[in-house]
Amino acid sequence: MREHKIAAIPADGIGPEVIAAGLQALDTLQQRCGDFTLDIRHFDWGSDYYKSTGRMMPEDGIAQLKSFDAIFFGAVGAPDVPDDITLWGLRLPICQGFDQYANVRPTRILPGISSPLAGVGPGDLDWVIVRENSEGEYSGNGGRAHRGLPEEVGTEVAIFTRAGVTRIMRYAFQLAQSRPRKFLTVVTKSNAQRHGMVMWDEIAAEVALEFPDVRWDKMLVDAMTVRMTLKPQSLDTIVATNLHADILSDLAGALAGSLGVAPTANIDPERRFPSMFEPIHGSAFDITGKGIANPVATLWTAVQMLEHLGESEAAARLMRAVEAVTAAGVLTPDVGGTATTQQVTDAVCKEIRGANI
Protein backbone atom coordinates (compact mmCIF):
# COMPACT_ATOMS: atom_id res chain seq x y z
CA MET A 1 0.00 0.00 0.00
CA ARG A 2 1.47 3.32 -1.11
CA GLU A 3 1.09 6.20 1.34
CA HIS A 4 1.37 9.89 0.49
CA LYS A 5 1.60 12.66 3.10
CA ILE A 6 -0.52 15.66 2.11
CA ALA A 7 -0.55 19.07 3.81
CA ALA A 8 -3.98 20.67 3.38
CA ILE A 9 -4.04 24.47 3.70
CA PRO A 10 -7.60 25.66 2.93
CA ALA A 11 -6.74 29.28 3.91
CA ASP A 12 -9.20 32.03 2.91
CA GLY A 13 -12.60 32.72 1.37
CA ILE A 14 -13.98 29.76 -0.57
CA GLY A 15 -10.71 27.90 0.00
CA PRO A 16 -12.09 25.78 2.87
CA GLU A 17 -15.21 24.93 0.82
CA VAL A 18 -13.38 23.72 -2.27
CA ILE A 19 -10.59 21.97 -0.37
CA ALA A 20 -13.25 20.07 1.57
CA ALA A 21 -14.76 19.04 -1.77
CA GLY A 22 -11.39 17.95 -3.07
CA LEU A 23 -10.63 15.91 0.05
CA GLN A 24 -14.04 14.22 -0.14
CA ALA A 25 -13.34 13.16 -3.71
CA LEU A 26 -9.81 12.01 -2.85
CA ASP A 27 -11.13 9.94 0.06
CA THR A 28 -13.69 8.29 -2.22
CA LEU A 29 -10.99 7.67 -4.77
CA GLN A 30 -8.57 5.97 -2.40
CA GLN A 31 -11.39 3.72 -1.18
CA ARG A 32 -12.32 2.87 -4.78
CA CYS A 33 -8.76 2.18 -5.93
CA GLY A 34 -7.58 0.46 -2.76
CA ASP A 35 -3.85 0.58 -3.54
CA PHE A 36 -2.84 3.91 -2.00
CA THR A 37 -3.68 6.03 1.02
CA LEU A 38 -3.45 9.74 1.67
CA ASP A 39 -2.30 10.88 5.10
CA ILE A 40 -3.86 14.35 5.35
CA ARG A 41 -2.77 16.94 7.89
CA HIS A 42 -4.69 20.21 8.10
CA PHE A 43 -3.09 23.63 8.69
CA ASP A 44 -5.21 26.63 9.74
CA TRP A 45 -2.91 29.23 8.24
CA GLY A 46 -4.26 32.24 6.36
CA SER A 47 -5.90 35.60 6.99
CA ASP A 48 -7.72 34.54 10.17
CA TYR A 49 -4.43 33.22 11.53
CA TYR A 50 -2.86 36.58 10.61
CA LYS A 51 -5.52 38.53 12.48
CA SER A 52 -4.80 36.60 15.65
CA THR A 53 -1.01 36.26 15.38
CA GLY A 54 0.25 38.97 13.01
CA ARG A 55 1.60 36.31 10.63
CA MET A 56 -0.01 34.37 7.78
CA MET A 57 1.78 31.23 8.97
CA PRO A 58 4.19 30.37 11.80
CA GLU A 59 7.81 31.42 11.54
CA ASP A 60 8.78 27.79 11.04
CA GLY A 61 5.96 27.13 8.57
CA ILE A 62 8.22 26.13 5.69
CA ALA A 63 10.09 23.71 7.94
CA GLN A 64 6.78 22.16 9.03
CA LEU A 65 5.80 21.52 5.39
CA LYS A 66 9.12 20.16 4.18
CA SER A 67 8.43 16.52 5.04
CA PHE A 68 5.19 16.31 3.06
CA ASP A 69 4.86 14.79 -0.40
CA ALA A 70 2.49 17.51 -1.63
CA ILE A 71 0.58 20.58 -0.47
CA PHE A 72 -3.14 20.97 -1.27
CA PHE A 73 -3.82 24.70 -1.11
CA GLY A 74 -7.14 26.56 -1.23
CA ALA A 75 -6.90 30.30 -1.78
CA VAL A 76 -5.37 33.34 -0.14
CA GLY A 77 -6.73 36.85 0.23
CA ALA A 78 -9.19 38.73 2.43
CA PRO A 79 -10.94 42.09 2.00
CA ASP A 80 -9.69 43.37 5.36
CA VAL A 81 -6.03 42.32 4.95
CA PRO A 82 -3.75 44.00 2.35
CA ASP A 83 -3.13 41.73 -0.62
CA ASP A 84 0.62 42.07 -0.43
CA ILE A 85 0.54 40.73 3.13
CA THR A 86 -1.60 37.71 2.28
CA LEU A 87 0.35 36.80 -0.86
CA TRP A 88 3.86 37.42 0.46
CA GLY A 89 2.96 35.99 3.85
CA LEU A 90 1.82 32.55 2.71
CA ARG A 91 1.64 31.50 -0.93
CA LEU A 92 4.82 33.07 -2.29
CA PRO A 93 7.05 31.98 0.63
CA ILE A 94 5.94 28.39 -0.06
CA CYS A 95 6.51 28.66 -3.82
CA GLN A 96 9.88 30.35 -3.43
CA GLY A 97 10.95 28.47 -0.31
CA PHE A 98 10.48 25.15 -2.07
CA ASP A 99 11.74 26.41 -5.45
CA GLN A 100 8.50 25.46 -7.18
CA TYR A 101 9.69 27.12 -10.34
CA ALA A 102 7.23 25.55 -12.80
CA ASN A 103 3.64 26.73 -12.47
CA VAL A 104 1.56 24.49 -14.73
CA ARG A 105 -1.97 25.49 -15.74
CA PRO A 106 -3.88 23.20 -18.12
CA THR A 107 -6.92 24.62 -19.87
CA ARG A 108 -9.62 22.70 -21.72
CA ILE A 109 -13.29 23.24 -22.41
CA LEU A 110 -14.89 20.45 -20.41
CA PRO A 111 -17.94 18.57 -21.71
CA GLY A 112 -21.16 20.40 -20.90
CA ILE A 113 -19.44 23.75 -20.34
CA SER A 114 -19.70 26.52 -22.93
CA SER A 115 -16.91 28.87 -23.93
CA PRO A 116 -17.77 32.55 -24.46
CA LEU A 117 -16.03 32.18 -27.82
CA ALA A 118 -18.51 31.63 -30.63
CA GLY A 119 -18.18 28.30 -32.37
CA VAL A 120 -15.48 27.01 -30.02
CA GLY A 121 -16.11 23.80 -28.12
CA PRO A 122 -14.32 20.84 -26.51
CA GLY A 123 -11.26 19.96 -28.56
CA ASP A 124 -10.86 23.43 -30.02
CA LEU A 125 -9.17 24.83 -26.91
CA ASP A 126 -6.68 22.46 -25.28
CA TRP A 127 -3.69 24.26 -23.80
CA VAL A 128 -1.13 23.95 -21.05
CA ILE A 129 0.39 27.23 -19.85
CA VAL A 130 3.79 26.97 -18.16
CA ARG A 131 4.48 29.96 -15.95
CA GLU A 132 7.98 30.74 -14.69
CA ASN A 133 7.29 30.78 -10.97
CA SER A 134 10.45 31.83 -9.15
CA GLU A 135 11.80 35.09 -10.59
CA GLY A 136 10.83 37.56 -13.31
CA GLU A 137 8.49 40.33 -12.27
CA TYR A 138 7.49 38.66 -8.98
CA SER A 139 10.99 38.20 -7.62
CA GLY A 140 10.39 40.78 -4.86
CA ASN A 141 13.33 42.97 -5.82
CA GLY A 142 12.86 46.73 -5.59
CA GLY A 143 11.78 49.13 -2.92
CA ARG A 144 10.26 52.44 -1.85
CA ALA A 145 12.08 55.65 -0.99
CA HIS A 146 11.07 59.17 0.16
CA ARG A 147 7.67 57.90 1.34
CA GLY A 148 4.97 60.55 1.50
CA LEU A 149 7.04 63.18 -0.26
CA PRO A 150 6.41 64.52 -3.78
CA GLU A 151 9.56 62.75 -4.98
CA GLU A 152 8.48 59.37 -3.58
CA VAL A 153 9.65 56.53 -5.80
CA GLY A 154 8.77 52.85 -6.03
CA THR A 155 10.82 50.39 -8.04
CA GLU A 156 9.89 46.87 -9.08
CA VAL A 157 12.84 45.03 -10.58
CA ALA A 158 12.21 42.03 -12.83
CA ILE A 159 14.96 39.47 -12.37
CA PHE A 160 15.87 37.08 -15.18
CA THR A 161 18.77 34.68 -14.69
CA ARG A 162 20.25 32.35 -17.26
CA ALA A 163 19.72 29.41 -14.89
CA GLY A 164 16.11 30.36 -14.19
CA VAL A 165 15.13 30.96 -17.82
CA THR A 166 16.95 27.87 -19.08
CA ARG A 167 15.26 25.51 -16.66
CA ILE A 168 11.73 26.78 -17.34
CA MET A 169 12.33 26.66 -21.11
CA ARG A 170 13.63 23.11 -20.84
CA TYR A 171 10.61 22.13 -18.73
CA ALA A 172 8.23 23.69 -21.28
CA PHE A 173 9.90 22.03 -24.25
CA GLN A 174 9.82 18.66 -22.46
CA LEU A 175 6.13 19.11 -21.70
CA ALA A 176 5.41 20.08 -25.31
CA GLN A 177 7.37 17.03 -26.43
CA SER A 178 5.11 14.79 -24.32
CA ARG A 179 1.91 16.12 -25.88
CA PRO A 180 0.54 14.88 -29.22
CA ARG A 181 1.07 18.09 -31.19
CA LYS A 182 4.65 18.67 -29.94
CA PHE A 183 4.21 22.41 -30.33
CA LEU A 184 5.31 25.25 -28.03
CA THR A 185 4.61 28.98 -28.12
CA VAL A 186 7.10 31.20 -26.28
CA VAL A 187 5.52 34.44 -25.03
CA THR A 188 7.75 37.50 -24.85
CA LYS A 189 7.82 41.29 -24.81
CA SER A 190 11.35 41.78 -26.09
CA ASN A 191 10.40 44.67 -28.36
CA ALA A 192 9.95 46.91 -25.30
CA GLN A 193 11.79 45.04 -22.53
CA ARG A 194 15.15 44.92 -24.20
CA HIS A 195 17.33 43.27 -21.57
CA GLY A 196 15.76 40.43 -19.62
CA MET A 197 13.21 39.57 -22.29
CA VAL A 198 15.78 39.60 -25.07
CA MET A 199 17.78 37.12 -23.01
CA TRP A 200 14.57 35.12 -22.58
CA ASP A 201 14.22 34.92 -26.38
CA GLU A 202 17.85 33.96 -26.90
CA ILE A 203 17.72 31.17 -24.34
CA ALA A 204 14.48 29.85 -25.86
CA ALA A 205 16.25 29.50 -29.20
CA GLU A 206 19.22 27.78 -27.54
CA VAL A 207 17.07 25.26 -25.66
CA ALA A 208 14.99 24.59 -28.77
CA LEU A 209 18.06 22.99 -30.36
CA GLU A 210 17.83 20.22 -27.74
CA PHE A 211 14.32 19.34 -28.95
CA PRO A 212 14.41 19.01 -32.75
CA ASP A 213 11.08 17.17 -32.74
CA VAL A 214 9.25 20.11 -31.09
CA ARG A 215 7.93 22.89 -33.30
CA TRP A 216 7.88 26.30 -31.67
CA ASP A 217 7.03 29.89 -32.35
CA LYS A 218 7.20 33.20 -30.49
CA MET A 219 4.52 35.80 -29.72
CA LEU A 220 4.52 39.21 -28.08
CA VAL A 221 2.28 39.05 -25.04
CA ASP A 222 -0.19 41.65 -26.28
CA ALA A 223 -0.58 39.85 -29.62
CA MET A 224 -0.94 36.61 -27.67
CA THR A 225 -4.21 37.78 -26.12
CA VAL A 226 -5.59 38.28 -29.62
CA ARG A 227 -4.40 34.87 -30.77
CA MET A 228 -5.87 33.11 -27.72
CA THR A 229 -9.23 34.74 -28.40
CA LEU A 230 -9.44 34.53 -32.19
CA LYS A 231 -7.35 31.44 -33.00
CA PRO A 232 -7.44 29.13 -29.97
CA GLN A 233 -6.89 26.07 -32.16
CA SER A 234 -3.46 27.43 -33.14
CA LEU A 235 -2.05 26.97 -29.63
CA ASP A 236 -1.03 23.98 -27.53
CA THR A 237 1.77 24.37 -24.96
CA ILE A 238 2.65 27.92 -23.87
CA VAL A 239 5.53 29.27 -21.77
CA ALA A 240 5.64 32.78 -20.35
CA THR A 241 7.13 34.86 -17.55
CA ASN A 242 5.72 35.05 -14.05
CA LEU A 243 3.63 38.16 -14.77
CA HIS A 244 2.65 37.42 -18.36
CA ALA A 245 1.52 33.86 -17.62
CA ASP A 246 -0.37 35.00 -14.53
CA ILE A 247 -2.48 37.28 -16.72
CA LEU A 248 -2.78 34.95 -19.72
CA SER A 249 -3.86 31.98 -17.61
CA ASP A 250 -6.78 33.98 -16.18
CA LEU A 251 -7.80 34.80 -19.73
CA ALA A 252 -7.46 31.13 -20.59
CA GLY A 253 -9.71 30.12 -17.71
CA ALA A 254 -12.35 32.62 -18.77
CA LEU A 255 -12.20 31.40 -22.37
CA ALA A 256 -12.74 27.84 -21.12
CA GLY A 257 -15.92 28.95 -19.37
CA SER A 258 -14.93 30.08 -15.88
CA LEU A 259 -12.01 30.50 -13.51
CA GLY A 260 -13.95 28.01 -11.42
CA VAL A 261 -12.72 25.18 -13.65
CA ALA A 262 -9.05 26.23 -13.86
CA PRO A 263 -6.41 24.20 -11.94
CA THR A 264 -2.80 24.95 -11.04
CA ALA A 265 0.27 23.01 -10.01
CA ASN A 266 3.36 24.67 -8.51
CA ILE A 267 6.03 22.11 -9.30
CA ASP A 268 9.56 21.45 -8.13
CA PRO A 269 10.52 19.25 -11.09
CA GLU A 270 13.61 17.94 -9.31
CA ARG A 271 11.41 16.73 -6.41
CA ARG A 272 13.72 18.13 -3.74
CA PHE A 273 10.75 19.66 -1.96
CA PRO A 274 6.97 19.20 -1.88
CA SER A 275 5.05 20.67 -4.79
CA MET A 276 1.86 22.68 -4.18
CA PHE A 277 -1.49 22.30 -5.94
CA GLU A 278 -4.18 24.99 -5.92
CA PRO A 279 -7.19 26.14 -7.95
CA ILE A 280 -6.62 29.32 -9.90
CA HIS A 281 -9.76 31.22 -8.85
CA GLY A 282 -8.65 32.90 -5.63
CA SER A 283 -10.60 33.46 -2.43
CA ALA A 284 -13.82 34.84 -4.04
CA PHE A 285 -15.22 36.45 -0.92
CA ASP A 286 -18.30 37.58 -2.85
CA ILE A 287 -19.60 34.00 -2.83
CA THR A 288 -17.96 32.70 0.36
CA GLY A 289 -20.40 30.75 2.51
CA LYS A 290 -23.10 30.58 -0.17
CA GLY A 291 -22.34 26.98 -1.06
CA ILE A 292 -22.05 27.67 -4.78
CA ALA A 293 -18.26 27.73 -5.30
CA ASN A 294 -17.28 25.59 -8.25
CA PRO A 295 -15.23 22.61 -6.99
CA VAL A 296 -14.12 21.54 -10.48
CA ALA A 297 -10.91 23.60 -10.43
CA THR A 298 -9.93 21.99 -7.13
CA LEU A 299 -10.87 18.50 -8.34
CA TRP A 300 -8.80 19.01 -11.49
CA THR A 301 -6.00 20.32 -9.28
CA ALA A 302 -6.27 17.06 -7.30
CA VAL A 303 -5.81 15.23 -10.61
CA GLN A 304 -2.54 17.10 -11.12
CA MET A 305 -1.47 16.24 -7.58
CA LEU A 306 -2.19 12.55 -8.09
CA GLU A 307 -0.25 12.55 -11.36
CA HIS A 308 2.71 14.15 -9.58
CA LEU A 309 2.52 11.51 -6.85
CA GLY A 310 2.66 8.74 -9.44
CA GLU A 311 -1.00 7.72 -9.06
CA SER A 312 -1.80 8.02 -12.76
CA GLU A 313 -4.68 5.51 -12.75
CA ALA A 314 -6.43 7.30 -9.88
CA ALA A 315 -5.83 10.65 -11.56
CA ALA A 316 -7.41 9.45 -14.79
CA ARG A 317 -10.37 8.00 -12.89
CA LEU A 318 -10.99 11.31 -11.11
CA MET A 319 -10.75 13.30 -14.34
CA ARG A 320 -13.21 10.96 -16.08
CA ALA A 321 -15.60 11.37 -13.15
CA VAL A 322 -15.39 15.17 -13.33
CA GLU A 323 -16.02 15.15 -17.09
CA ALA A 324 -18.97 12.77 -16.71
CA VAL A 325 -20.56 15.10 -14.18
CA THR A 326 -20.06 18.26 -16.24
CA ALA A 327 -21.33 16.46 -19.34
CA ALA A 328 -24.47 15.49 -17.40
CA GLY A 329 -25.13 19.18 -16.67
CA VAL A 330 -24.43 19.11 -12.94
CA LEU A 331 -22.91 22.58 -12.88
CA THR A 332 -22.53 25.48 -10.46
CA PRO A 333 -23.90 28.95 -11.35
CA ASP A 334 -20.59 30.32 -12.70
CA VAL A 335 -20.89 27.92 -15.66
CA GLY A 336 -24.63 28.29 -16.13
CA GLY A 337 -25.94 25.65 -13.74
CA THR A 338 -27.92 25.62 -10.51
CA ALA A 339 -26.03 22.96 -8.54
CA THR A 340 -24.31 23.61 -5.23
CA THR A 341 -20.70 22.85 -4.40
CA GLN A 342 -21.84 19.79 -2.45
CA GLN A 343 -24.11 18.51 -5.22
CA VAL A 344 -21.29 18.63 -7.77
CA THR A 345 -18.92 16.96 -5.32
CA ASP A 346 -21.41 14.22 -4.45
CA ALA A 347 -22.05 13.58 -8.14
CA VAL A 348 -18.33 13.22 -8.81
CA CYS A 349 -17.95 10.83 -5.87
CA LYS A 350 -20.89 8.77 -7.16
CA GLU A 351 -19.18 8.52 -10.56
CA ILE A 352 -15.91 7.45 -8.92
CA ARG A 353 -17.72 4.63 -7.13
CA GLY A 354 -19.49 3.55 -10.33
CA ALA A 355 -18.33 0.61 -12.42
CA ASN A 356 -18.02 2.64 -15.62
CA ILE A 357 -15.37 5.03 -14.28
Coordinates of C-alpha atoms in Angstrom, one line a residue:
M1 CA 0.0 0.0 0.0
R2 CA 1.5 3.3 -1.1
E3 CA 1.1 6.2 1.3
H4 CA 1.4 9.9 0.5
K5 CA 1.6 12.7 3.1
I6 CA -0.5 15.7 2.1
A7 CA -0.5 19.1 3.8
A8 CA -4.0 20.7 3.4
I9 CA -4.0 24.5 3.7
P10 CA -7.6 25.7 2.9
A11 CA -6.7 29.3 3.9
D12 CA -9.2 32.0 2.9
G13 CA -12.6 32.7 1.4
I14 CA -14.0 29.8 -0.6
G15 CA -10.7 27.9 0.0
P16 CA -12.1 25.8 2.9
E17 CA -15.2 24.9 0.8
V18 CA -13.4 23.7 -2.3
I19 CA -10.6 22.0 -0.4
A20 CA -13.3 20.1 1.6
A21 CA -14.8 19.0 -1.8
G22 CA -11.4 17.9 -3.1
L23 CA -10.6 15.9 0.0
Q24 CA -14.0 14.2 -0.1
A25 CA -13.3 13.2 -3.7
L26 CA -9.8 12.0 -2.9
D27 CA -11.1 9.9 0.1
T28 CA -13.7 8.3 -2.2
L29 CA -11.0 7.7 -4.8
Q30 CA -8.6 6.0 -2.4
Q31 CA -11.4 3.7 -1.2
R32 CA -12.3 2.9 -4.8
C33 CA -8.8 2.2 -5.9
G34 CA -7.6 0.5 -2.8
D35 CA -3.9 0.6 -3.5
F36 CA -2.8 3.9 -2.0
T37 CA -3.7 6.0 1.0
L38 CA -3.5 9.7 1.7
D39 CA -2.3 10.9 5.1
I40 CA -3.9 14.3 5.3
R41 CA -2.8 16.9 7.9
H42 CA -4.7 20.2 8.1
F43 CA -3.1 23.6 8.7
D44 CA -5.2 26.6 9.7
W45 CA -2.9 29.2 8.2
G46 CA -4.3 32.2 6.4
S47 CA -5.9 35.6 7.0
D48 CA -7.7 34.5 10.2
Y49 CA -4.4 33.2 11.5
Y50 CA -2.9 36.6 10.6
K51 CA -5.5 38.5 12.5
S52 CA -4.8 36.6 15.7
T53 CA -1.0 36.3 15.4
G54 CA 0.3 39.0 13.0
R55 CA 1.6 36.3 10.6
M56 CA 0.0 34.4 7.8
M57 CA 1.8 31.2 9.0
P58 CA 4.2 30.4 11.8
E59 CA 7.8 31.4 11.5
D60 CA 8.8 27.8 11.0
G61 CA 6.0 27.1 8.6
I62 CA 8.2 26.1 5.7
A63 CA 10.1 23.7 7.9
Q64 CA 6.8 22.2 9.0
L65 CA 5.8 21.5 5.4
K66 CA 9.1 20.2 4.2
S67 CA 8.4 16.5 5.0
F68 CA 5.2 16.3 3.1
D69 CA 4.9 14.8 -0.4
A70 CA 2.5 17.5 -1.6
I71 CA 0.6 20.6 -0.5
F72 CA -3.1 21.0 -1.3
F73 CA -3.8 24.7 -1.1
G74 CA -7.1 26.6 -1.2
A75 CA -6.9 30.3 -1.8
V76 CA -5.4 33.3 -0.1
G77 CA -6.7 36.9 0.2
A78 CA -9.2 38.7 2.4
P79 CA -10.9 42.1 2.0
D80 CA -9.7 43.4 5.4
V81 CA -6.0 42.3 4.9
P82 CA -3.8 44.0 2.4
D83 CA -3.1 41.7 -0.6
D84 CA 0.6 42.1 -0.4
I85 CA 0.5 40.7 3.1
T86 CA -1.6 37.7 2.3
L87 CA 0.4 36.8 -0.9
W88 CA 3.9 37.4 0.5
G89 CA 3.0 36.0 3.9
L90 CA 1.8 32.6 2.7
R91 CA 1.6 31.5 -0.9
L92 CA 4.8 33.1 -2.3
P93 CA 7.0 32.0 0.6
I94 CA 5.9 28.4 -0.1
C95 CA 6.5 28.7 -3.8
Q96 CA 9.9 30.3 -3.4
G97 CA 11.0 28.5 -0.3
F98 CA 10.5 25.1 -2.1
D99 CA 11.7 26.4 -5.5
Q100 CA 8.5 25.5 -7.2
Y101 CA 9.7 27.1 -10.3
A102 CA 7.2 25.5 -12.8
N103 CA 3.6 26.7 -12.5
V104 CA 1.6 24.5 -14.7
R105 CA -2.0 25.5 -15.7
P106 CA -3.9 23.2 -18.1
T107 CA -6.9 24.6 -19.9
R108 CA -9.6 22.7 -21.7
I109 CA -13.3 23.2 -22.4
L110 CA -14.9 20.5 -20.4
P111 CA -17.9 18.6 -21.7
G112 CA -21.2 20.4 -20.9
I113 CA -19.4 23.7 -20.3
S114 CA -19.7 26.5 -22.9
S115 CA -16.9 28.9 -23.9
P116 CA -17.8 32.5 -24.5
L117 CA -16.0 32.2 -27.8
A118 CA -18.5 31.6 -30.6
G119 CA -18.2 28.3 -32.4
V120 CA -15.5 27.0 -30.0
G121 CA -16.1 23.8 -28.1
P122 CA -14.3 20.8 -26.5
G123 CA -11.3 20.0 -28.6
D124 CA -10.9 23.4 -30.0
L125 CA -9.2 24.8 -26.9
D126 CA -6.7 22.5 -25.3
W127 CA -3.7 24.3 -23.8
V128 CA -1.1 24.0 -21.1
I129 CA 0.4 27.2 -19.8
V130 CA 3.8 27.0 -18.2
R131 CA 4.5 30.0 -15.9
E132 CA 8.0 30.7 -14.7
N133 CA 7.3 30.8 -11.0
S134 CA 10.5 31.8 -9.1
E135 CA 11.8 35.1 -10.6
G136 CA 10.8 37.6 -13.3
E137 CA 8.5 40.3 -12.3
Y138 CA 7.5 38.7 -9.0
S139 CA 11.0 38.2 -7.6
G140 CA 10.4 40.8 -4.9
N141 CA 13.3 43.0 -5.8
G142 CA 12.9 46.7 -5.6
G143 CA 11.8 49.1 -2.9
R144 CA 10.3 52.4 -1.8
A145 CA 12.1 55.7 -1.0
H146 CA 11.1 59.2 0.2
R147 CA 7.7 57.9 1.3
G148 CA 5.0 60.5 1.5
L149 CA 7.0 63.2 -0.3
P150 CA 6.4 64.5 -3.8
E151 CA 9.6 62.8 -5.0
E152 CA 8.5 59.4 -3.6
V153 CA 9.6 56.5 -5.8
G154 CA 8.8 52.8 -6.0
T155 CA 10.8 50.4 -8.0
E156 CA 9.9 46.9 -9.1
V157 CA 12.8 45.0 -10.6
A158 CA 12.2 42.0 -12.8
I159 CA 15.0 39.5 -12.4
F160 CA 15.9 37.1 -15.2
T161 CA 18.8 34.7 -14.7
R162 CA 20.3 32.3 -17.3
A163 CA 19.7 29.4 -14.9
G164 CA 16.1 30.4 -14.2
V165 CA 15.1 31.0 -17.8
T166 CA 17.0 27.9 -19.1
R167 CA 15.3 25.5 -16.7
I168 CA 11.7 26.8 -17.3
M169 CA 12.3 26.7 -21.1
R170 CA 13.6 23.1 -20.8
Y171 CA 10.6 22.1 -18.7
A172 CA 8.2 23.7 -21.3
F173 CA 9.9 22.0 -24.2
Q174 CA 9.8 18.7 -22.5
L175 CA 6.1 19.1 -21.7
A176 CA 5.4 20.1 -25.3
Q177 CA 7.4 17.0 -26.4
S178 CA 5.1 14.8 -24.3
R179 CA 1.9 16.1 -25.9
P180 CA 0.5 14.9 -29.2
R181 CA 1.1 18.1 -31.2
K182 CA 4.6 18.7 -29.9
F183 CA 4.2 22.4 -30.3
L184 CA 5.3 25.2 -28.0
T185 CA 4.6 29.0 -28.1
V186 CA 7.1 31.2 -26.3
V187 CA 5.5 34.4 -25.0
T188 CA 7.8 37.5 -24.8
K189 CA 7.8 41.3 -24.8
S190 CA 11.3 41.8 -26.1
N191 CA 10.4 44.7 -28.4
A192 CA 9.9 46.9 -25.3
Q193 CA 11.8 45.0 -22.5
R194 CA 15.1 44.9 -24.2
H195 CA 17.3 43.3 -21.6
G196 CA 15.8 40.4 -19.6
M197 CA 13.2 39.6 -22.3
V198 CA 15.8 39.6 -25.1
M199 CA 17.8 37.1 -23.0
W200 CA 14.6 35.1 -22.6
D201 CA 14.2 34.9 -26.4
E202 CA 17.8 34.0 -26.9
I203 CA 17.7 31.2 -24.3
A204 CA 14.5 29.8 -25.9
A205 CA 16.3 29.5 -29.2
E206 CA 19.2 27.8 -27.5
V207 CA 17.1 25.3 -25.7
A208 CA 15.0 24.6 -28.8
L209 CA 18.1 23.0 -30.4
E210 CA 17.8 20.2 -27.7
F211 CA 14.3 19.3 -29.0
P212 CA 14.4 19.0 -32.8
D213 CA 11.1 17.2 -32.7
V214 CA 9.3 20.1 -31.1
R215 CA 7.9 22.9 -33.3
W216 CA 7.9 26.3 -31.7
D217 CA 7.0 29.9 -32.4
K218 CA 7.2 33.2 -30.5
M219 CA 4.5 35.8 -29.7
L220 CA 4.5 39.2 -28.1
V221 CA 2.3 39.0 -25.0
D222 CA -0.2 41.6 -26.3
A223 CA -0.6 39.9 -29.6
M224 CA -0.9 36.6 -27.7
T225 CA -4.2 37.8 -26.1
V226 CA -5.6 38.3 -29.6
R227 CA -4.4 34.9 -30.8
M228 CA -5.9 33.1 -27.7
T229 CA -9.2 34.7 -28.4
L230 CA -9.4 34.5 -32.2
K231 CA -7.4 31.4 -33.0
P232 CA -7.4 29.1 -30.0
Q233 CA -6.9 26.1 -32.2
S234 CA -3.5 27.4 -33.1
L235 CA -2.0 27.0 -29.6
D236 CA -1.0 24.0 -27.5
T237 CA 1.8 24.4 -25.0
I238 CA 2.6 27.9 -23.9
V239 CA 5.5 29.3 -21.8
A240 CA 5.6 32.8 -20.3
T241 CA 7.1 34.9 -17.5
N242 CA 5.7 35.1 -14.0
L243 CA 3.6 38.2 -14.8
H244 CA 2.7 37.4 -18.4
A245 CA 1.5 33.9 -17.6
D246 CA -0.4 35.0 -14.5
I247 CA -2.5 37.3 -16.7
L248 CA -2.8 35.0 -19.7
S249 CA -3.9 32.0 -17.6
D250 CA -6.8 34.0 -16.2
L251 CA -7.8 34.8 -19.7
A252 CA -7.5 31.1 -20.6
G253 CA -9.7 30.1 -17.7
A254 CA -12.3 32.6 -18.8
L255 CA -12.2 31.4 -22.4
A256 CA -12.7 27.8 -21.1
G257 CA -15.9 29.0 -19.4
S258 CA -14.9 30.1 -15.9
L259 CA -12.0 30.5 -13.5
G260 CA -14.0 28.0 -11.4
V261 CA -12.7 25.2 -13.7
A262 CA -9.1 26.2 -13.9
P263 CA -6.4 24.2 -11.9
T264 CA -2.8 25.0 -11.0
A265 CA 0.3 23.0 -10.0
N266 CA 3.4 24.7 -8.5
I267 CA 6.0 22.1 -9.3
D268 CA 9.6 21.4 -8.1
P269 CA 10.5 19.2 -11.1
E270 CA 13.6 17.9 -9.3
R271 CA 11.4 16.7 -6.4
R272 CA 13.7 18.1 -3.7
F273 CA 10.7 19.7 -2.0
P274 CA 7.0 19.2 -1.9
S275 CA 5.0 20.7 -4.8
M276 CA 1.9 22.7 -4.2
F277 CA -1.5 22.3 -5.9
E278 CA -4.2 25.0 -5.9
P279 CA -7.2 26.1 -7.9
I280 CA -6.6 29.3 -9.9
H281 CA -9.8 31.2 -8.8
G282 CA -8.6 32.9 -5.6
S283 CA -10.6 33.5 -2.4
A284 CA -13.8 34.8 -4.0
F285 CA -15.2 36.5 -0.9
D286 CA -18.3 37.6 -2.8
I287 CA -19.6 34.0 -2.8
T288 CA -18.0 32.7 0.4
G289 CA -20.4 30.8 2.5
K290 CA -23.1 30.6 -0.2
G291 CA -22.3 27.0 -1.1
I292 CA -22.0 27.7 -4.8
A293 CA -18.3 27.7 -5.3
N294 CA -17.3 25.6 -8.3
P295 CA -15.2 22.6 -7.0
V296 CA -14.1 21.5 -10.5
A297 CA -10.9 23.6 -10.4
T298 CA -9.9 22.0 -7.1
L299 CA -10.9 18.5 -8.3
W300 CA -8.8 19.0 -11.5
T301 CA -6.0 20.3 -9.3
A302 CA -6.3 17.1 -7.3
V303 CA -5.8 15.2 -10.6
Q304 CA -2.5 17.1 -11.1
M305 CA -1.5 16.2 -7.6
L306 CA -2.2 12.5 -8.1
E307 CA -0.3 12.6 -11.4
H308 CA 2.7 14.2 -9.6
L309 CA 2.5 11.5 -6.8
G310 CA 2.7 8.7 -9.4
E311 CA -1.0 7.7 -9.1
S312 CA -1.8 8.0 -12.8
E313 CA -4.7 5.5 -12.7
A314 CA -6.4 7.3 -9.9
A315 CA -5.8 10.7 -11.6
A316 CA -7.4 9.5 -14.8
R317 CA -10.4 8.0 -12.9
L318 CA -11.0 11.3 -11.1
M319 CA -10.8 13.3 -14.3
R320 CA -13.2 11.0 -16.1
A321 CA -15.6 11.4 -13.2
V322 CA -15.4 15.2 -13.3
E323 CA -16.0 15.2 -17.1
A324 CA -19.0 12.8 -16.7
V325 CA -20.6 15.1 -14.2
T326 CA -20.1 18.3 -16.2
A327 CA -21.3 16.5 -19.3
A328 CA -24.5 15.5 -17.4
G329 CA -25.1 19.2 -16.7
V330 CA -24.4 19.1 -12.9
L331 CA -22.9 22.6 -12.9
T332 CA -22.5 25.5 -10.5
P333 CA -23.9 29.0 -11.3
D334 CA -20.6 30.3 -12.7
V335 CA -20.9 27.9 -15.7
G336 CA -24.6 28.3 -16.1
G337 CA -25.9 25.7 -13.7
T338 CA -27.9 25.6 -10.5
A339 CA -26.0 23.0 -8.5
T340 CA -24.3 23.6 -5.2
T341 CA -20.7 22.8 -4.4
Q342 CA -21.8 19.8 -2.4
Q343 CA -24.1 18.5 -5.2
V344 CA -21.3 18.6 -7.8
T345 CA -18.9 17.0 -5.3
D346 CA -21.4 14.2 -4.5
A347 CA -22.1 13.6 -8.1
V348 CA -18.3 13.2 -8.8
C349 CA -18.0 10.8 -5.9
K350 CA -20.9 8.8 -7.2
E351 CA -19.2 8.5 -10.6
I352 CA -15.9 7.4 -8.9
R353 CA -17.7 4.6 -7.1
G354 CA -19.5 3.6 -10.3
A355 CA -18.3 0.6 -12.4
N356 CA -18.0 2.6 -15.6
I357 CA -15.4 5.0 -14.3

